[in-house]
Every structure is written in C-alpha cells, then in structure tokens.
Coordinates of C-alpha atoms in Angstrom, one line a residue:
M656 CA 1.0 -21.5 7.6
F657 CA 2.7 -19.4 4.4
F658 CA 1.4 -21.9 2.0
G659 CA -2.4 -21.5 3.1
L660 CA -4.7 -19.3 1.4
P661 CA -5.4 -17.6 5.1
W662 CA -2.3 -16.3 4.6
F663 CA -2.4 -15.2 1.2
T664 CA -6.0 -13.5 1.5
H665 CA -4.2 -11.4 4.9
L666 CA -0.7 -10.6 2.4
A667 CA -2.3 -9.5 -0.3
A668 CA -5.3 -7.8 1.7
S669 CA -3.3 -5.9 4.6
G670 CA 0.5 -6.3 3.8
L671 CA 2.2 -4.6 0.6
E672 CA 2.2 -1.5 -0.3
G673 CA 2.3 0.1 -3.7
D674 CA 0.4 -1.2 -6.9
A675 CA 0.9 -4.6 -8.0
L676 CA -1.5 -6.6 -9.1
L677 CA -2.5 -10.3 -8.4
R678 CA -2.1 -13.7 -10.2
L679 CA -2.0 -17.0 -9.4
Y680 CA -0.9 -19.2 -11.3
G681 CA -1.4 -23.6 -11.2
V682 CA -1.6 -26.6 -12.8
R683 CA -5.2 -28.5 -12.6
E684 CA -5.2 -32.6 -13.6
K685 CA -6.9 -33.3 -17.0
D686 CA -8.9 -36.0 -15.3
D687 CA -10.7 -34.1 -13.0
G688 CA -9.6 -31.2 -13.2
N689 CA -8.3 -30.6 -10.0
T690 CA -5.5 -28.1 -8.8
V691 CA -2.9 -29.9 -8.1
L692 CA 0.2 -26.5 -7.6
M693 CA -0.6 -23.2 -7.6
L694 CA 2.0 -20.8 -7.1
P695 CA 0.4 -16.9 -5.8
M696 CA 2.8 -14.1 -8.3
R697 CA 2.6 -10.7 -8.5
E698 CA 3.0 -8.2 -11.1
L699 CA 5.0 -5.5 -10.2
S700 CA 4.7 -1.5 -12.4
A701 CA 7.1 -1.5 -15.0
R702 CA 10.6 -0.1 -13.8
Y703 CA 12.9 1.3 -17.0
G704 CA 10.1 -0.3 -19.3
V705 CA 11.6 -3.9 -17.8
R706 CA 8.4 -6.1 -16.8
R707 CA 8.9 -8.0 -13.3
L708 CA 7.2 -10.7 -12.0
E709 CA 7.6 -12.3 -8.2
G710 CA 6.7 -14.5 -5.8
L711 CA 3.7 -13.2 -3.4
S712 CA 5.8 -12.3 -0.5
N713 CA 7.7 -9.5 1.1
W714 CA 8.9 -8.8 4.7
Y715 CA 6.3 -10.3 6.4
S716 CA 6.8 -13.8 5.0
S717 CA 9.3 -16.3 6.3
L718 CA 9.0 -18.9 4.0
Y719 CA 7.6 -18.8 0.0
G720 CA 7.0 -21.7 -2.4
I721 CA 4.7 -24.0 -4.5
V722 CA 1.4 -24.0 -3.0
G723 CA -0.1 -27.5 -3.8
E724 CA 1.0 -31.3 -1.9
V725 CA 1.5 -33.1 -4.7
Q726 CA 3.6 -35.6 -5.1
A727 CA 3.2 -38.3 -8.3
N728 CA 4.8 -36.0 -11.2
R729 CA 5.5 -33.1 -9.3
H730 CA 8.8 -32.3 -11.1
Q731 CA 6.5 -32.2 -14.3
A732 CA 4.1 -30.5 -13.3
I733 CA 6.3 -28.0 -12.1
S734 CA 8.1 -27.6 -15.3
A735 CA 4.7 -27.3 -17.1
L736 CA 4.0 -24.4 -14.6
V737 CA 7.1 -22.4 -15.3
A738 CA 6.2 -23.6 -18.6
A739 CA 3.2 -21.7 -18.7
I740 CA 4.6 -18.2 -17.2
A741 CA 7.7 -18.2 -19.7
A742 CA 4.4 -18.5 -22.9
E743 CA 2.7 -15.1 -22.0
R744 CA 2.6 -12.3 -24.2
P745 CA 3.6 -9.9 -23.8
R746 CA 6.6 -11.4 -22.0
W747 CA 8.0 -11.9 -18.8
D748 CA 11.8 -9.8 -18.1
V749 CA 12.2 -10.7 -15.1
L750 CA 11.4 -13.5 -11.8
D751 CA 12.3 -13.1 -9.0
L752 CA 10.7 -16.0 -6.0
H753 CA 11.9 -15.3 -2.6
P754 CA 12.5 -16.9 0.3
L755 CA 12.7 -20.5 -0.7
D756 CA 13.8 -23.6 1.6
P757 CA 16.0 -25.3 -1.1
A758 CA 16.4 -28.8 0.4
D759 CA 12.8 -28.5 -1.0
P760 CA 12.9 -30.9 -4.1
S761 CA 11.0 -28.3 -4.9
F762 CA 13.6 -26.1 -5.3
A763 CA 15.9 -27.6 -7.8
A764 CA 12.7 -28.5 -10.2
L765 CA 12.2 -25.2 -10.2
L766 CA 15.7 -24.5 -11.0
Q767 CA 15.5 -27.1 -14.3
A768 CA 12.2 -25.8 -15.0
L769 CA 13.6 -21.9 -15.7
N770 CA 17.0 -23.0 -17.6
A771 CA 14.3 -25.2 -19.4
A772 CA 12.0 -22.4 -20.4
G773 CA 15.3 -20.4 -22.0
M774 CA 16.1 -18.3 -18.8
A775 CA 19.0 -17.5 -16.8
T776 CA 19.3 -18.4 -13.4
Q777 CA 20.7 -17.3 -9.6
R778 CA 20.1 -18.9 -6.6
Y779 CA 20.8 -16.2 -3.9
F780 CA 21.1 -16.0 -0.4
C781 CA 18.1 -14.8 2.3
F782 CA 18.6 -15.0 5.6
H783 CA 19.6 -17.8 8.0
N784 CA 16.6 -19.7 9.7
W785 CA 17.0 -21.3 13.4
Y786 CA 15.0 -24.2 14.5
L787 CA 14.5 -26.5 17.0
D788 CA 13.9 -29.9 16.5
V789 CA 11.9 -30.5 19.6
A790 CA 12.6 -35.0 18.5
G791 CA 9.5 -35.7 20.6
R792 CA 11.0 -34.1 24.0
C793 CA 8.9 -33.2 27.1
Y794 CA 9.3 -29.1 28.4
D795 CA 11.9 -30.1 31.0
D796 CA 14.2 -32.4 29.5
Y797 CA 14.6 -29.6 26.0
A798 CA 15.5 -26.9 28.8
A799 CA 18.5 -29.0 30.5
G800 CA 20.2 -28.9 27.4
L801 CA 19.9 -24.9 27.1
P802 CA 22.7 -22.8 27.8
S803 CA 23.7 -21.9 31.9
R804 CA 23.9 -19.1 31.4
L805 CA 20.3 -18.9 30.0
K806 CA 19.1 -21.4 32.0
N807 CA 20.9 -18.6 35.2
T808 CA 19.0 -15.9 33.5
L809 CA 15.9 -18.1 34.0
K810 CA 16.1 -19.1 37.3
R811 CA 17.0 -16.2 39.0
K812 CA 15.0 -13.4 37.5
G813 CA 12.6 -15.7 37.2
R814 CA 12.4 -16.1 41.3
Q815 CA 12.9 -12.3 42.0
L816 CA 10.0 -11.7 39.6
E817 CA 7.9 -14.5 41.3
K818 CA 9.2 -13.2 44.8
S819 CA 8.0 -9.5 44.3
G820 CA 5.1 -10.0 42.7
R821 CA 5.3 -7.7 40.0
A822 CA 5.2 -10.3 37.2
R823 CA 1.9 -12.0 34.9
F824 CA 3.0 -13.8 31.8
D825 CA -0.6 -14.4 29.8
I826 CA -1.0 -16.7 26.7
V827 CA -3.5 -15.0 24.7
T828 CA -5.1 -18.1 21.8
G829 CA -8.5 -16.1 21.4
G830 CA -11.3 -15.5 23.2
E831 CA -12.6 -12.4 25.0
Q832 CA -9.0 -11.5 26.1
L833 CA -8.0 -11.1 22.4
E834 CA -8.8 -7.4 21.5
S835 CA -6.8 -5.9 24.8
A836 CA -3.9 -9.2 24.6
I837 CA -4.0 -7.3 20.7
A838 CA -3.3 -3.9 21.5
A839 CA -1.0 -4.5 25.2
Y840 CA 1.1 -6.1 22.0
E841 CA 0.4 -3.2 19.6
K842 CA 1.7 -1.0 23.0
V843 CA 4.7 -3.1 24.0
Y844 CA 6.0 -2.8 20.7
A845 CA 5.4 0.8 20.6
A846 CA 7.6 1.6 23.1
S847 CA 10.2 -1.2 21.7
W848 CA 13.5 -0.3 20.1
K849 CA 11.7 -1.1 16.6
S850 CA 10.5 0.3 13.7
P851 CA 7.1 0.8 13.0
E852 CA 5.1 -1.3 10.9
P853 CA 5.3 -0.6 7.2
S854 CA 1.2 -1.8 6.8
P855 CA 0.1 -0.5 10.2
E856 CA -3.3 -3.1 9.8
F857 CA -0.7 -6.2 9.3
M858 CA -0.1 -7.5 12.3
P859 CA -3.7 -7.0 14.2
G860 CA -5.4 -8.4 11.4
L861 CA -3.3 -11.1 11.3
M862 CA -3.1 -12.0 15.2
R863 CA -7.2 -12.0 14.0
L864 CA -7.2 -14.6 12.2
C865 CA -4.8 -16.5 13.9
A866 CA -7.2 -17.0 15.9
G867 CA -9.7 -17.8 14.0
Q868 CA -7.9 -20.5 12.8
G869 CA -6.9 -21.4 16.4
W870 CA -3.6 -20.8 15.6
L871 CA -2.5 -17.9 17.9
R872 CA -0.1 -18.0 21.0
L873 CA 0.0 -14.6 21.9
G874 CA 2.2 -14.4 24.8
I875 CA 1.9 -11.0 27.4
A876 CA 4.3 -10.7 29.9
T877 CA 3.6 -7.5 32.3
V878 CA 5.2 -5.4 35.0
D879 CA 2.8 -3.3 37.9
G880 CA 0.3 -3.8 35.7
E881 CA 2.0 -2.6 32.2
P882 CA 2.8 -4.9 29.2
A883 CA 6.5 -5.1 29.7
A884 CA 6.6 -7.9 26.5
A885 CA 4.8 -9.6 24.1
Q886 CA 5.6 -12.0 21.3
L887 CA 3.2 -13.6 18.7
W888 CA 3.8 -17.8 18.1
I889 CA 2.1 -19.4 15.4
A890 CA 1.3 -23.2 15.8
C891 CA 0.2 -24.8 13.0
A892 CA 0.2 -27.8 11.7
G893 CA 3.1 -29.5 14.0
V894 CA 5.5 -26.5 13.9
A895 CA 5.6 -23.8 16.5
S896 CA 6.6 -20.3 14.1
I897 CA 8.1 -17.8 16.9
Y898 CA 6.5 -14.8 14.6
K899 CA 7.3 -11.2 16.0
L900 CA 8.6 -10.8 19.8
A901 CA 9.5 -6.9 21.4
Y902 CA 9.6 -6.0 25.0
D903 CA 9.4 -2.1 26.7
E904 CA 13.4 -1.7 26.8
R905 CA 12.1 0.2 30.4
F906 CA 12.0 -3.7 31.6
A907 CA 15.3 -5.3 29.5
S908 CA 16.7 -5.4 33.2
L909 CA 14.3 -8.1 34.3
S910 CA 14.7 -10.1 31.1
V911 CA 10.7 -10.6 31.4
G912 CA 11.4 -11.3 27.3
S913 CA 13.2 -14.5 27.6
L914 CA 10.6 -15.2 31.0
L915 CA 8.1 -15.3 28.0
T916 CA 9.7 -16.9 26.2
E917 CA 10.0 -20.6 28.2
R918 CA 5.8 -20.3 28.9
L919 CA 5.3 -20.1 25.5
M920 CA 8.5 -22.5 24.7
R921 CA 6.7 -24.8 27.9
H922 CA 2.7 -24.4 26.4
V923 CA 4.0 -25.5 22.8
I924 CA 6.2 -28.3 23.4
D925 CA 4.0 -30.3 26.7
I926 CA 0.5 -28.7 24.8
D927 CA 0.5 -28.5 22.0
R928 CA 3.6 -31.0 21.6
V929 CA 4.9 -30.3 17.9
R930 CA 7.7 -31.4 16.3
E931 CA 9.9 -28.1 15.3
V932 CA 9.9 -24.9 16.7
D933 CA 10.9 -22.2 14.0
Y934 CA 12.4 -18.6 14.8
L935 CA 11.6 -18.0 11.4
T936 CA 13.6 -15.0 10.1
G937 CA 17.2 -14.0 11.3
D938 CA 21.2 -15.3 12.9
D939 CA 20.8 -12.8 15.5
A940 CA 22.9 -14.4 18.3
Y941 CA 20.2 -15.1 21.0
K942 CA 17.8 -17.6 19.0
R943 CA 21.1 -19.9 18.6
D944 CA 20.4 -20.1 22.6
W945 CA 17.0 -21.5 22.3
M946 CA 17.4 -23.5 18.8
S947 CA 19.1 -26.5 17.7
H948 CA 19.7 -26.4 13.9
S949 CA 20.1 -23.6 11.0
R950 CA 19.5 -23.6 7.8
E951 CA 19.3 -21.3 5.4
R952 CA 16.5 -19.8 2.7
C953 CA 17.5 -18.9 -0.6
G954 CA 15.6 -17.4 -3.7
I955 CA 16.2 -17.8 -6.9
I956 CA 16.2 -14.3 -9.6
A957 CA 16.1 -15.6 -13.1
F958 CA 16.3 -13.6 -16.6
N959 CA 14.4 -14.1 -20.3
L960 CA 17.0 -14.7 -22.6
R961 CA 14.4 -14.2 -25.3
S962 CA 13.9 -10.5 -24.5
V963 CA 16.4 -7.7 -25.5
R964 CA 14.9 -6.0 -21.5
G965 CA 16.1 -9.7 -20.1
I966 CA 19.1 -10.2 -21.4
A967 CA 20.2 -6.5 -20.1
A968 CA 18.7 -7.5 -16.7
A969 CA 21.3 -10.4 -16.6
I970 CA 24.0 -8.5 -18.2
V971 CA 24.2 -6.1 -15.6
H972 CA 22.7 -8.9 -12.2
L973 CA 25.0 -12.1 -13.9
G974 CA 28.4 -10.3 -15.1
G975 CA 30.2 -9.5 -18.6
G976 CA 30.0 -13.6 -19.1
W977 CA 26.6 -13.2 -20.4
L978 CA 27.4 -10.3 -22.6
K979 CA 28.2 -12.8 -25.7
T980 CA 25.5 -15.0 -25.1
G981 CA 23.1 -11.8 -25.6
L982 CA 24.5 -10.7 -28.4
R983 CA 24.7 -14.4 -30.0
R984 CA 21.0 -14.7 -29.2
L985 CA 19.8 -10.9 -30.1
R986 CA 21.8 -11.6 -33.6
G987 CA 20.8 -15.0 -34.5
G988 CA 16.9 -13.4 -34.0
A989 CA 15.9 -15.6 -30.8
V990 CA 14.6 -12.7 -28.7
A991 CA 11.0 -10.5 -28.3
P992 CA 11.4 -6.6 -28.1

C-alpha cells in the first residue's frame, strides 16, 4: 500500500503540513520510454539557506522507498536515479529518506549510489516493526500459540460480554455502513488517550480510499450502543496492516480492544488469507503478544560534499572527523556555493 499511487496521492493531498514542493524522480527505459523506477520526494523550505530534499513521507508513513518492480539492472537504475538528483542545479545540500526497510536490497543500493554521487551518508534508526508470519495457518492454529494471559483474557472477557449482550462487533469494508463507521471511529478516537490528528481530513479520506480499493477492514466495537473501540486495518497485496487503533477509556475494563483485534485477526487470516499481519510503527509491549517477529525501519541521511552548506551540515551531524575532509574539499575548489 505504501508504494502505490493511491497512497502518495492521498498523502500529498491531505496528509502534509507546510509549503513543501513535491518532486517526482524517475528512470525510464530507453526503448519504450516506460518508467521503471520512481522516487517521490518533497522539497522543504530552506532553513539557514540549506536546500533539503526529503522522501514523500511523514508520521502517517510506516514505510517508504523506491517505487517499481523492475529487477533486471535494478542497482544500475538506482544509481542513475541518484546521480540525476545529485546533478541538479542548484545543488541539494541534504537528502533524507525514511522510513526504509534495511533488508530490502534497494537500501544498500541507495547507500552505495549516494556515496558514489559525492555524498556523506549516515544510516539511522527509525522504529521497531512487529509483524506476524501467518505461515499458511488458520486462525485457530495461530491462536493456540498466543500467550496464556492473552488467551485467558479473550476467553473470560468474551464470555462475559456475550452473556450480557451489551457488546457488538462489526467489520466494515465499505458500502452503506462506511460513513457511520467513520463517524464511530472518530468518536472513539476523540474519547481516547491519543492526541488530535495533525491533519484532520487524512484518516476519513484514507478509509474512503481503502474502501474504494477493496482494502478496508474497519473494526468497530460498541457497548450499550456506544462506540467503544475502533481499529483501521488495511488488507493489501497479501498483507494486513494494523494502521490505527483506539478505544474509549470508559470501557477499558471490558477489554473490547483486544476482543476487536481477535475478530479482525480471524477475518484477515481465515477470509482474506493474508500471508502477513503487520503492526507497523512502534515497539509497544502489547504488539509482542500478537506478533511473531520484529524488524527495524531505518533512514538514510546524505550530505552533499560538493556544497558548502552540505559540508557544514555533515560536520554538525557526523562530528568533527568531517572537519578536515570539508576544509580539504573547500581548498581544492571542488565545492559549489
């Protein structure tokens, strides 16, 4: 999902703050002119004269990277893409790409290409990402391996709510229920512990987008007719991404959030038949109970050693060891203003 045109279009339209200028860099085949790789970027307003180019991502993005499925000569294409960015005039002083998958071969190719283009690079940690390798199991087989504490909670709280008849759980994928489900989500989110969204229109728009693409799995739990918990899951290309969740703290003792997760998990495993469930951003303890593996998401920041401000930024970020290198390049005349 995070590498498709629908995502980038919606992020650009509803999820960005400030006056960033969008830029699309691509590599085309010489023979047919088809674009084989693309890197959506944004130019930020210069601070202290530093020209900064960042990936088209922000707090709404759990993954970012090069768009395109081409495998043949992929490293060569990435090198050409980075060289074209580095050759622009006036020069970029700083490039920042995040969050990236360091296990993707494109990550190493990007580092190599940036260094070859005359930039000093630094890899940095963004966040932990917990995920479940479904490994072809049905939900019941998967659930048998959950921690005993979680299984007991689900069984006990589920039985209590079923007996009382107070709770209802729905999974909305679109249709006539969509707008009322979005309203219920927003009501739960407003009553939760979470901070207000920086871009209020982003989440409702994302749910409508996902519904239109067939990706939406919007779980709503109600207690006594009141929205009590809501979770946005996105099922796309064999992966169910747990994008956003919240619950009204008045109903915390009923464990409606965990019970809603249980129902959504059963849906994506047994009905959608996903190969992976991804908890996306963060190392929260509760995610470990549901997931099987953890991996890192990282960033790459690159400083242009062919510009004065790029060298200055490298010295500030990478330490005094770069001072001699910067002065040497300045004296050698290999640096643009």
